[in-house]
Every structure is written in C-alpha cells, then in structure tokens.
Tab-separated table of C-alpha atoms in Angstrom:
chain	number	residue	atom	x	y	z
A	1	UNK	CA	0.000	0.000	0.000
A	2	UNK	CA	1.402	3.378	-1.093
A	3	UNK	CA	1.605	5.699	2.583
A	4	UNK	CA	-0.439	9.023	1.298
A	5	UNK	CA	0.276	11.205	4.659
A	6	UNK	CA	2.613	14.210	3.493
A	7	UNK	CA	5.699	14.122	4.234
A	8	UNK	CA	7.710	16.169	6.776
A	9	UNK	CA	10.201	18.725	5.769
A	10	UNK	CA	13.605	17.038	4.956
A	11	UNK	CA	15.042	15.718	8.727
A	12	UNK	CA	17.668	17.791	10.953
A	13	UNK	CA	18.715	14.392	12.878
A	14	UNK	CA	22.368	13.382	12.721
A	15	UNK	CA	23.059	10.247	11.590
A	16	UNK	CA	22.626	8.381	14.368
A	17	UNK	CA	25.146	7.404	17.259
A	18	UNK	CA	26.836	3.710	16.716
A	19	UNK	CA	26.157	1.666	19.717
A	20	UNK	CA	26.136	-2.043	20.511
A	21	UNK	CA	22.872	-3.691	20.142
A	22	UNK	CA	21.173	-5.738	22.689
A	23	UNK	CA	18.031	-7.886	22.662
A	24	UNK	CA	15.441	-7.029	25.094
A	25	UNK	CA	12.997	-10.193	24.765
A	26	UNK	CA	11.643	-9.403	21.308
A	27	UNK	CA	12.820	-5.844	21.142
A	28	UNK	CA	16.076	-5.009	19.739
A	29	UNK	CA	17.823	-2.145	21.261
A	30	UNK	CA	20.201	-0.317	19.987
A	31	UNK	CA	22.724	-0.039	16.650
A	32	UNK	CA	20.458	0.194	14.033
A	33	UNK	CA	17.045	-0.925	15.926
A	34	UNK	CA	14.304	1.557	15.921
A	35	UNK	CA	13.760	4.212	18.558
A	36	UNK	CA	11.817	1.575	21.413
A	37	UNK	CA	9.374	3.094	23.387
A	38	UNK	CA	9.274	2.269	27.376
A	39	UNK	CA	6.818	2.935	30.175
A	40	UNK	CA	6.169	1.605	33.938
A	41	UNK	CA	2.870	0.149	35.578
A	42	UNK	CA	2.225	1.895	38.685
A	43	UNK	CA	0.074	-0.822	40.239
A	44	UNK	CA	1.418	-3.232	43.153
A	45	UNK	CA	3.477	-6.131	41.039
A	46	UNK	CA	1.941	-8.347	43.117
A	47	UNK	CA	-1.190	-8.077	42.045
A	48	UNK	CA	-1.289	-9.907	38.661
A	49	UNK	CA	-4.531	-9.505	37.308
A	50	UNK	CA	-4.353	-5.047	37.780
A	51	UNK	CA	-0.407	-5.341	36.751
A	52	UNK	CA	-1.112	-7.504	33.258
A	53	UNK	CA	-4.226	-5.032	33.095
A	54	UNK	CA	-1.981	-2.180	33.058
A	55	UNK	CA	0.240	-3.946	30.509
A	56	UNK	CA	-2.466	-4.934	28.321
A	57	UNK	CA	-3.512	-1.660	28.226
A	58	UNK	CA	0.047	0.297	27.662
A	59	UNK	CA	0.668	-2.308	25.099
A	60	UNK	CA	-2.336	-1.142	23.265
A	61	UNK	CA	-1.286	2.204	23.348
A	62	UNK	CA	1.854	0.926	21.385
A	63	UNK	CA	4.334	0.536	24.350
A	64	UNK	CA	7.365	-1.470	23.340
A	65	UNK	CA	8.804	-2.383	26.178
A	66	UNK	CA	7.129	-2.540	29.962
A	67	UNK	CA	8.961	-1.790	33.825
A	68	UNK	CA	7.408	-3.226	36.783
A	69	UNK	CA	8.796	-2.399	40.026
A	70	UNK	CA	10.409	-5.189	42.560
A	71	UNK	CA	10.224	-3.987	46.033
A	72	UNK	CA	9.130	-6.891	47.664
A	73	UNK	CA	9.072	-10.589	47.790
A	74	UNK	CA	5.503	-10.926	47.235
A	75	UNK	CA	6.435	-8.609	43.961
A	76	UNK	CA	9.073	-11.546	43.365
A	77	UNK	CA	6.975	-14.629	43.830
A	78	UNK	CA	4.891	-13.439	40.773
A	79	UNK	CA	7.185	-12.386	38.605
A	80	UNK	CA	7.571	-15.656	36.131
A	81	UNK	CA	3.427	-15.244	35.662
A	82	UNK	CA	3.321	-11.676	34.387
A	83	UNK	CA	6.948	-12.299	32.406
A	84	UNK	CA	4.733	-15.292	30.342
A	85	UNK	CA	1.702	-13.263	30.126
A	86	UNK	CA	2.830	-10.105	29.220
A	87	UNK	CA	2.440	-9.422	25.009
A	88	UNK	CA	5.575	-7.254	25.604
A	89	UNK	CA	9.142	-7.828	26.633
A	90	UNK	CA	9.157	-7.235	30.966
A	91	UNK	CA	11.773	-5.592	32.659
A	92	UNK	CA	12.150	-5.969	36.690
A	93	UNK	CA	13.092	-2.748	38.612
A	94	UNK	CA	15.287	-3.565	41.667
A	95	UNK	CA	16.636	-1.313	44.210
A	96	UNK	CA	17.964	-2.160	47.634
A	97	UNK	CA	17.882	-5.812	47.565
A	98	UNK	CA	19.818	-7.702	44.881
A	99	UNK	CA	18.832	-10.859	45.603
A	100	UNK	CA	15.438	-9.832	43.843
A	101	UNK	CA	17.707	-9.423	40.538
A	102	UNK	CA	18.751	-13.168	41.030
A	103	UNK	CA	15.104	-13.851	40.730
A	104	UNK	CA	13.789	-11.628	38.260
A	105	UNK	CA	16.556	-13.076	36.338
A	106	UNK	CA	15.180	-16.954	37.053
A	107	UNK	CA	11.728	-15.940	36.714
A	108	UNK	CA	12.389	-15.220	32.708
A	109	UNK	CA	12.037	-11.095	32.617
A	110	UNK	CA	13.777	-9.923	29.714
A	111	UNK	CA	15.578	-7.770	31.323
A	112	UNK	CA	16.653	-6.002	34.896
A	113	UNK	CA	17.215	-2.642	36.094
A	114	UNK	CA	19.682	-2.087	39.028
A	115	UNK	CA	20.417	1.479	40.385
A	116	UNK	CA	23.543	0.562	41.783
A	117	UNK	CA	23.708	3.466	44.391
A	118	UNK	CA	20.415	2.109	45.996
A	119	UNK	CA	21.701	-1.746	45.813
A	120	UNK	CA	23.424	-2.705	49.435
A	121	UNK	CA	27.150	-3.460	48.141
A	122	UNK	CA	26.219	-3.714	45.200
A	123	UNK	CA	29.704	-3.866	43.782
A	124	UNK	CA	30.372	-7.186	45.703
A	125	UNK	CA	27.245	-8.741	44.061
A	126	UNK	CA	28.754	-8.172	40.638
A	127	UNK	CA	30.191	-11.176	39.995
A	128	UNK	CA	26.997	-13.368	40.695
A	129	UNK	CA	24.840	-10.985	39.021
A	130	UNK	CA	27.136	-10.688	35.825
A	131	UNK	CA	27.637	-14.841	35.734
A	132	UNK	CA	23.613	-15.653	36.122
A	133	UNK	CA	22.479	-12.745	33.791
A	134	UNK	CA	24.974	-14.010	31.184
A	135	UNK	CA	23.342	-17.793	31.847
A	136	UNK	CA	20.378	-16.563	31.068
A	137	UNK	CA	20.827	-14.072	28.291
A	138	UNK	CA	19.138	-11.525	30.307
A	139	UNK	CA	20.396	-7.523	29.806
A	140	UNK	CA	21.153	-5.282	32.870
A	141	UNK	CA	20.221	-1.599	32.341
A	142	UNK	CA	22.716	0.506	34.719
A	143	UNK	CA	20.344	3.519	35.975
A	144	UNK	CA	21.922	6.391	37.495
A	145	UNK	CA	19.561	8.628	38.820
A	146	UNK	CA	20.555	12.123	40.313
A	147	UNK	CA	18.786	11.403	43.602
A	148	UNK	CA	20.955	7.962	44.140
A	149	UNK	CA	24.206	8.559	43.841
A	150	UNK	CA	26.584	6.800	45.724
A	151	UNK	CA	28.602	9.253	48.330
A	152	UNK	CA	31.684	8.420	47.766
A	153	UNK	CA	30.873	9.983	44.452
A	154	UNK	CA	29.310	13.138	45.634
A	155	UNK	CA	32.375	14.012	48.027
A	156	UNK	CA	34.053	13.697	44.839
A	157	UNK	CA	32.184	16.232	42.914
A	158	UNK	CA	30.964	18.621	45.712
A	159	UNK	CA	28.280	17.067	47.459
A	160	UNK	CA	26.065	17.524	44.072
A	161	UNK	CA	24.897	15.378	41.201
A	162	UNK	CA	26.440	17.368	38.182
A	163	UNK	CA	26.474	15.643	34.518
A	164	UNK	CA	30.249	14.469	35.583
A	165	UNK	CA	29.147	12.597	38.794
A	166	UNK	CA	26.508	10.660	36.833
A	167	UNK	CA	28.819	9.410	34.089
A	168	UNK	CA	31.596	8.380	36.539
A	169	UNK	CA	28.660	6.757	38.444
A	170	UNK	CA	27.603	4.669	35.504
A	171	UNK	CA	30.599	3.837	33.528
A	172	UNK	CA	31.975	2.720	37.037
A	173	UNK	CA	29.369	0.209	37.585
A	174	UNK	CA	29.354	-1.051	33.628
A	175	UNK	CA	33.501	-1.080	33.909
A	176	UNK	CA	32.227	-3.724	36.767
A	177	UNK	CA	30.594	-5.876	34.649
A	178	UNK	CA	33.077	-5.936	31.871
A	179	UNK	CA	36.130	-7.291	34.239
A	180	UNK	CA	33.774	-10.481	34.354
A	181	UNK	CA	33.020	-10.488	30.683
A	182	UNK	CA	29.661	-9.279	30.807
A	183	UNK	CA	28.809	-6.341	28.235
A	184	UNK	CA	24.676	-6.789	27.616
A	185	UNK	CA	24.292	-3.648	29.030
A	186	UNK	CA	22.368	-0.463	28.538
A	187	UNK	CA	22.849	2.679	30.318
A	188	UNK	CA	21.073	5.908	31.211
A	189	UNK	CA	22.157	9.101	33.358
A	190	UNK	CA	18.810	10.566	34.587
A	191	UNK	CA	18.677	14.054	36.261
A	192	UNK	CA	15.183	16.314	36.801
A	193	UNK	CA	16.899	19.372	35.164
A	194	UNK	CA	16.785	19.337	31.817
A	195	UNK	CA	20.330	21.000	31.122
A	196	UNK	CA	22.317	18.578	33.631
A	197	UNK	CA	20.415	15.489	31.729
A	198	UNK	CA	21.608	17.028	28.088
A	199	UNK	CA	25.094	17.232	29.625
A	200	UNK	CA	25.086	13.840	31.084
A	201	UNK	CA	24.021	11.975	28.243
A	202	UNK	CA	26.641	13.974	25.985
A	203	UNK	CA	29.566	12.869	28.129
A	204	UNK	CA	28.336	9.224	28.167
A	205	UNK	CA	27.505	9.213	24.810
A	206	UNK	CA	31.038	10.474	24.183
A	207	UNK	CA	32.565	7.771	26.025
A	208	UNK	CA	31.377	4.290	25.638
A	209	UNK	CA	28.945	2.335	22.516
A	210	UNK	CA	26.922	1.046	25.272
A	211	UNK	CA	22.965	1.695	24.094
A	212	UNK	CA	21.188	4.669	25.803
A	213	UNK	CA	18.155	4.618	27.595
A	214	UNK	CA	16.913	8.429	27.561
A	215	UNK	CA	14.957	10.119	30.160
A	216	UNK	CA	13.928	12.927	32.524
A	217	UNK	CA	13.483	11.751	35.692
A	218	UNK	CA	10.988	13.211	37.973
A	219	UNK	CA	9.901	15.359	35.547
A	220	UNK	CA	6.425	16.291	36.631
A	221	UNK	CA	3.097	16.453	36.073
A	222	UNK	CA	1.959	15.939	32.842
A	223	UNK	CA	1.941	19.651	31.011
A	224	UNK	CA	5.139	20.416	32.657
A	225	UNK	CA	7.089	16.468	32.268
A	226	UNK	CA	5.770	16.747	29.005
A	227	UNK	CA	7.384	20.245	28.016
A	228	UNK	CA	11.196	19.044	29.924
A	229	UNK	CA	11.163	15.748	28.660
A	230	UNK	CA	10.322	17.678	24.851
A	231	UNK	CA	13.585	19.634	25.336
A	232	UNK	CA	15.871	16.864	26.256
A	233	UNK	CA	14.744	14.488	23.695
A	234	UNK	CA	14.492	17.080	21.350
A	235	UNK	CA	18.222	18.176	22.010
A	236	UNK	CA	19.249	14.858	22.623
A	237	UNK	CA	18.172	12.873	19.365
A	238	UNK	CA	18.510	15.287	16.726
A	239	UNK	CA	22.402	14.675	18.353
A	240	UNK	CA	21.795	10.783	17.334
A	241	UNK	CA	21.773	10.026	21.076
A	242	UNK	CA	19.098	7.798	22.212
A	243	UNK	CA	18.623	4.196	21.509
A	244	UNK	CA	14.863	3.741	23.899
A	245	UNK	CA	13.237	6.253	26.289
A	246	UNK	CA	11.040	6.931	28.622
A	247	UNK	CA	8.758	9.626	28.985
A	248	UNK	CA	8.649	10.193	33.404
A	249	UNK	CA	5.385	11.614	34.104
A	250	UNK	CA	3.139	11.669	37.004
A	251	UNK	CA	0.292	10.672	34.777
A	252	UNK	CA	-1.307	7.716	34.062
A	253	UNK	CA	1.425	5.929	31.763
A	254	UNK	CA	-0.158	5.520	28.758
A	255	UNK	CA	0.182	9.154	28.598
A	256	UNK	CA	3.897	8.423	28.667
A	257	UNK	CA	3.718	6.102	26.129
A	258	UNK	CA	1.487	8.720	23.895
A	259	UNK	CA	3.753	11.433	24.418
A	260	UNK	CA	7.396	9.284	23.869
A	261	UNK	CA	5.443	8.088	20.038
A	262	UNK	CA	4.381	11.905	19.523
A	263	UNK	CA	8.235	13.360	20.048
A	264	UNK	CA	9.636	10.657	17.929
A	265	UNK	CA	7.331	11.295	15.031
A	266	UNK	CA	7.536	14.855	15.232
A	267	UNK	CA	11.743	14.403	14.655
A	268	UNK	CA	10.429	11.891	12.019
A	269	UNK	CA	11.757	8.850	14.179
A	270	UNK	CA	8.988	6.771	14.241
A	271	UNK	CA	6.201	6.933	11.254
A	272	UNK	CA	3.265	8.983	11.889
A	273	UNK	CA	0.003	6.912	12.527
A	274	UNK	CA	-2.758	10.181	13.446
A	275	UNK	CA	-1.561	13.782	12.962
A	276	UNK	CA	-4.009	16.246	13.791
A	277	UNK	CA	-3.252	19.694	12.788
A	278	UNK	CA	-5.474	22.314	14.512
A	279	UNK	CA	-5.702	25.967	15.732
A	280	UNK	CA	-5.341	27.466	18.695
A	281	UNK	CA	-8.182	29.669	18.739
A	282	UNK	CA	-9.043	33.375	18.891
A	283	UNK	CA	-11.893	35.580	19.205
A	284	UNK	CA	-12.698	34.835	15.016
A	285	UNK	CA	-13.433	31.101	15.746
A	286	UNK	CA	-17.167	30.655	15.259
A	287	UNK	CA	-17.181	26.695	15.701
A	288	UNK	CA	-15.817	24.811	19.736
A	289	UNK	CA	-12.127	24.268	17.833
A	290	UNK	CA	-11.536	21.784	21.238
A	291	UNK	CA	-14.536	19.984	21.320
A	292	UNK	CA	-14.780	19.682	17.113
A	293	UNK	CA	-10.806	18.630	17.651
A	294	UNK	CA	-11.553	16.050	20.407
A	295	UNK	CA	-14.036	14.475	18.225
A	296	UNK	CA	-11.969	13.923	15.238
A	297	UNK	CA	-9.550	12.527	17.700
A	298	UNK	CA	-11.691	10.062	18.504
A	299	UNK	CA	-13.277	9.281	15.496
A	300	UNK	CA	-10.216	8.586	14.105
A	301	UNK	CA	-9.085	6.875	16.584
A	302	UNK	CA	-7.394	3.489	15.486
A	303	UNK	CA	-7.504	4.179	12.213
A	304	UNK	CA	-5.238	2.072	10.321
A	305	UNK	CA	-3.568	4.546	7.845
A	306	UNK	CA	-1.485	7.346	8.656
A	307	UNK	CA	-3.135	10.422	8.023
A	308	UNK	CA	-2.678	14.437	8.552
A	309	UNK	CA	-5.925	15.990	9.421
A	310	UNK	CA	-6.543	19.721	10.014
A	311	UNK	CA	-9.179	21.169	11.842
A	312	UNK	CA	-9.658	24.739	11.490
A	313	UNK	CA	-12.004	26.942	13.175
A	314	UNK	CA	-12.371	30.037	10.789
A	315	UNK	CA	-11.183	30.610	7.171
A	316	UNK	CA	-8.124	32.580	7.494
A	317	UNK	CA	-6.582	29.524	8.900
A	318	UNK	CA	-8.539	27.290	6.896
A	319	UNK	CA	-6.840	25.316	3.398
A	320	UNK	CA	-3.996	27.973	3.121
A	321	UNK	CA	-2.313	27.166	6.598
A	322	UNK	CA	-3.064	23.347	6.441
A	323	UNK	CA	-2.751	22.913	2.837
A	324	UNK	CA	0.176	20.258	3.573
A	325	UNK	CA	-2.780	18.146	5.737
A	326	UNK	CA	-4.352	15.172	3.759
A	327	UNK	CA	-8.060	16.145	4.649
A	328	UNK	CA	-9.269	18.886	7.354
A	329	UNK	CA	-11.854	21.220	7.592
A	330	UNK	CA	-12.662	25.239	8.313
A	331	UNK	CA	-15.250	25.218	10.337
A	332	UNK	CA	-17.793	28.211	11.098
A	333	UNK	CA	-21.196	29.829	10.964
A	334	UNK	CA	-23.263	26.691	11.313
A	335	UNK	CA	-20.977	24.663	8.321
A	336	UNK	CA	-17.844	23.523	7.487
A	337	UNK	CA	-15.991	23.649	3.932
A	338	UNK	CA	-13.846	19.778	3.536
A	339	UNK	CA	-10.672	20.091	2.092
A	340	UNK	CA	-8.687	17.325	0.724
A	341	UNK	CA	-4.548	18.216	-0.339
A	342	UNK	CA	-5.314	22.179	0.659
A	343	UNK	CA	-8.289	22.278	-1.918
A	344	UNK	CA	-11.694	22.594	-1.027
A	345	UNK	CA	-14.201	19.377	-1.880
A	346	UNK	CA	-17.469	20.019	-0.301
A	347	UNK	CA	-19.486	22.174	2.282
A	348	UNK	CA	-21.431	20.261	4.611
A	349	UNK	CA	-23.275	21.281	8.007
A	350	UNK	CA	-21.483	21.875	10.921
A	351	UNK	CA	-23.226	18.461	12.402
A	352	UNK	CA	-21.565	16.712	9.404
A	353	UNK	CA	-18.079	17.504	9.563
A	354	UNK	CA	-16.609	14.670	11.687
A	355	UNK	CA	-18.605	12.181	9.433
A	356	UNK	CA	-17.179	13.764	6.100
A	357	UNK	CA	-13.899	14.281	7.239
A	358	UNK	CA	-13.655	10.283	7.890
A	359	UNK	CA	-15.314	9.565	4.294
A	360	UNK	CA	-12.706	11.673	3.136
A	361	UNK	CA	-9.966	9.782	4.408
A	362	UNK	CA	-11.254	6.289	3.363
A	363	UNK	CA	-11.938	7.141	0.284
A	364	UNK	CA	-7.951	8.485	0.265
A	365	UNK	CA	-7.278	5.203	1.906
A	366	UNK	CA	-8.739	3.332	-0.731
A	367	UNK	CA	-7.592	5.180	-3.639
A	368	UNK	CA	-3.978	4.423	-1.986
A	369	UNK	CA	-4.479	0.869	-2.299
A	370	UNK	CA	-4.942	1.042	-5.858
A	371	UNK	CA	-2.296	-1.201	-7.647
A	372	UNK	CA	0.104	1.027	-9.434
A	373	UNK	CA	-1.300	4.628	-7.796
A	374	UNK	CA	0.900	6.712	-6.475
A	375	UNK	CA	-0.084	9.778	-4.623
C-alpha cells in the first residue's frame, strides 16, 4: 500500500550514534534498531490480574517495552506469571535488595534494572549478578539517577549530582561488569533538570557504545514532564543520542507512552500513525475548535492509515495554513468547507463535519491501495 500522509520537511537528525545492540525479549535495542518506546505500571506487582491489566492496556497504546517495580518478595513470587503473560518484553526494577535481581533473572524477565547506588554493596554482588544474567541471556540496564548517587561519588564532585558525577557513576558500575566479561548492558544518566540530563548523556555518549536509555526523571506532572522531557529528547536525538526512552510523568502511563510516540514522530523517528493539525483559537473562531478537535480525535481513533488531518475553526486559517494536511476542515457559521490536499471538496453542516472528514480519508485510503497509484 502506497503511505499518502505528506511528508515532513527534509530531517535535521544526525546520523545516528553507533552503539552495541542488545536484545530485550523481542525488542532489539540499539545499533540500528528503531527508537523503542518504554513505560512503567504503577500498580502493586503483586497483584497480577491489575499489573497484566496495566500492561495490556500500555501495550495497546503501542508501548514497546514494559517496567514493573520489585520492592518486595511478594512482587518476586509473581514475577515468572506476568513475564509469560505479558504481550511485551518485561523488565524488573530492583533497588535495595539484589537478591530480587537473582530472581527476576530466574523468573524469565527480559531484562533487569539495578540502580547501583540504591543496591546494598552492590559492587560485591557483581560477579553473581554478571555470571547468572549471562546464563540466562538476560540484559542489565545501569540507571543512574541524580537522587541515588553513591557518596563516595558526591564528596568527589561537591556534594552535588552534576552531569560528571553521573557518568563516573555509571561507567563505574558497567567497567564492573566488563572485568567479568559481561557487556549486555544499557545505560542511562537521569537528572530532573533538563540542562544537567543534556550534559550527562553527551559525556556518556562520548565515552562508551553502550545503548542509551533516555529520560527525565521526575519530571512532573503531565503539562510540565511533558514540556522538559520535549527539550531533552528534542536536544538529545537530533544529536543521534538515544537508543529507547522513557517519557517520566506523574500521569497515568499511557500518557507516557502517547507522548514518547508523539516526540519521535515529530523528529520523524517513528512513522506517523494520526496527525491532527489544529488551531489554537481566537476571538474569530465561530465553531468549539476543542470539542470539534476532540471528536476527530476520537473518530479517528485506530484508524489504520497514517493520516494528517486539520481542523480549522475560521477561514483565514482554513486550506492555506493546512494545505500540507491530507483532509481537514474550516469550520464556522453553522458549516464547514472539507478540504482534501489544501483544496476545497465540499461544504457540509457543521453536524456533518466529523462524518465527512472520515469519508474523506477512506476514500484516500482506498484510492492508496490502488495497484500502481501513487499519490
């Protein structure tokens, strides 16, 4: 089928960093893999049926790759049922206790993450960790977060967790793990400021071929995550640095997974599935641009095509400003003109336009699929 969303304007992303590539279950990550996705369930591990609920669910969204956190044995004891059931690969966060890392890594996750300044010597547990993760062909993600930091490593830079201290954190641990031959590794240097993150991931990025797990942590609610975690990953990839990421919100986490498929698309990382192009508003708008907007989200919704659609809510910004969209609409007194490739098709009621604007695209759709059509 020939894809008939416009295309962006020619990319600004370097060619992308070389790192190693891992497997993470099904997912590749890293060299030339795409971009992975990543959220966490915020329910209680232990209880299966919410936690593969929550998965199900995130999956749907189009979540690549799922955390669940580890803070308990009961969390433990279930861990082989939701790594079998889950559709997507299952990583086990640990902190404080490593021998929960010994059995996420017998109960078949498809990967771990240790912070290894939360981990009671941690560095002596190494050697176990590094021989049954290699057993098993299980990845360890090393993540550094600025709140974590082991103190020996804060004396050393001040008492505060600057880009440096985070790097020397991480590449400390992995250096670890490669004097007993173990190199399935990712990394990532987390920091709630936006600038020390950028910095951080620079320095690492500059320094070992490890893959990179991008994030902001404790970014904040979601308007404000949303917004930091832009800038980073904004910065960040159009540097070719980022091989999966997380998008740290205190939101539900599908909205995490939403946003993380949003800022790849919009650096043209990850193909477009729904774009919806619409106006902000202003005292000319004779049609509800956010309720007419939210309904063409949702009618659209699933739709199995990618596809640009404008919505417009007067007719200075009407087929001129969203010419580029595949089908949209300027909307106002009582009607709205359809407008397929910037020209206008029809006028229909105002009650009509979410219907129309759907014909519009399946019949696009279908023309598409023609053998030999090329649009």
């Amino acid at each position: 089928m020939t894809v008939f969303l416009s295309e962006p304007t020619a990319p600004v992303v370097k060619r992308r960093r070389h790192s190693r590539q891992i497997q993470i279950g099904s997912v590749p990550v890293g060299g030339d893999a795409p971009i992975s996705v990543q959220s966490m369930t915020t329910t209680v591990t232990a209880d299966v049926d919410a936690t593969l609920q929550q998965i199900a669910e995130l999956t749907a969204a189009g979540c690549d790759i799922v955390r669940v956190a580890v803070p308990s044995q009961d969390d433990c004891d279930v861990l082989p049922i939701i790594a079998r059931r889950s559709a997507i690969p299952v990583i086990a966060d640990i902190h404080f206790n490593p021998r929960y890392v010994f059995a996420a890594i017998d109960a078949g996750c498809a990967g771990v993450r240790v912070n290894p300044g939360n981990i009671r010597k941690f560095d002596d547990k190494v050697k176990e960790i590094a021989r049954a993760a290699q057993a098993a062909g299980t990845p360890i993600r090393i993540g550094v977060n600025a709140g974590s930091l082991d103190k020996r490593i804060l004396e050393r830079h001040g008492g505060r967790a600057t880009a440096p201290a985070l790097v020397e954190s991480a590449l400390g641990e992995a250096a670890l793990f490669e004097e007993h031959g173990f190199t399935d590794l990712k990394i990532s240097v987390k920091h709630n400021d936006p600038l020390v993150t950028i910095q951080a991931y620079r320095l690492l990025a500059a320094r070992c071929d490890y893959p990179l797990h991008l994030g902001v942590t404790e970014a904040g609610p979601l308007v404000q995550g949303t917004a930091k975690t832009a800038v980073t990953f904004a910065i960040l990839l159009t540097d070719g640095i980022g091989d999966t990421l997380r998008v740290s919100l205190s939101a539900p986490p599908v909205e995490e997974v939403k946003a993380g498929h949003h800022m790849l698309a919009g650096l043209g990382l990850r193909a477009r599935t729904l774009d919806i192009v619409s106006c902000p508003t202003c005292g000319r708008c004779q049609v509800d641009v956010f309720g007419l907007t939210q309904q063409v989200e949702a009618a659209f919704k699933g739709f199995p095509h990618p596809i640009r659609v404008a919505v417009m809510g007067c007719i200075v910004n009407g087929p001129g400003e969203a010419r580029e969209a595949d089908i949209g609409v300027s909307a106002g007194n009582h009607k709205g003109q359809i407008f397929v490739r910037g020209q206008v098709v029809r006028t229909v009621p105002e009650s009509q336009i979410v219907e129309a604007l759907v014909e519009e695209a399946l019949a696009l759709a279908a023309e598409s699929e023609q053998p030999g059509h090329d649009i």
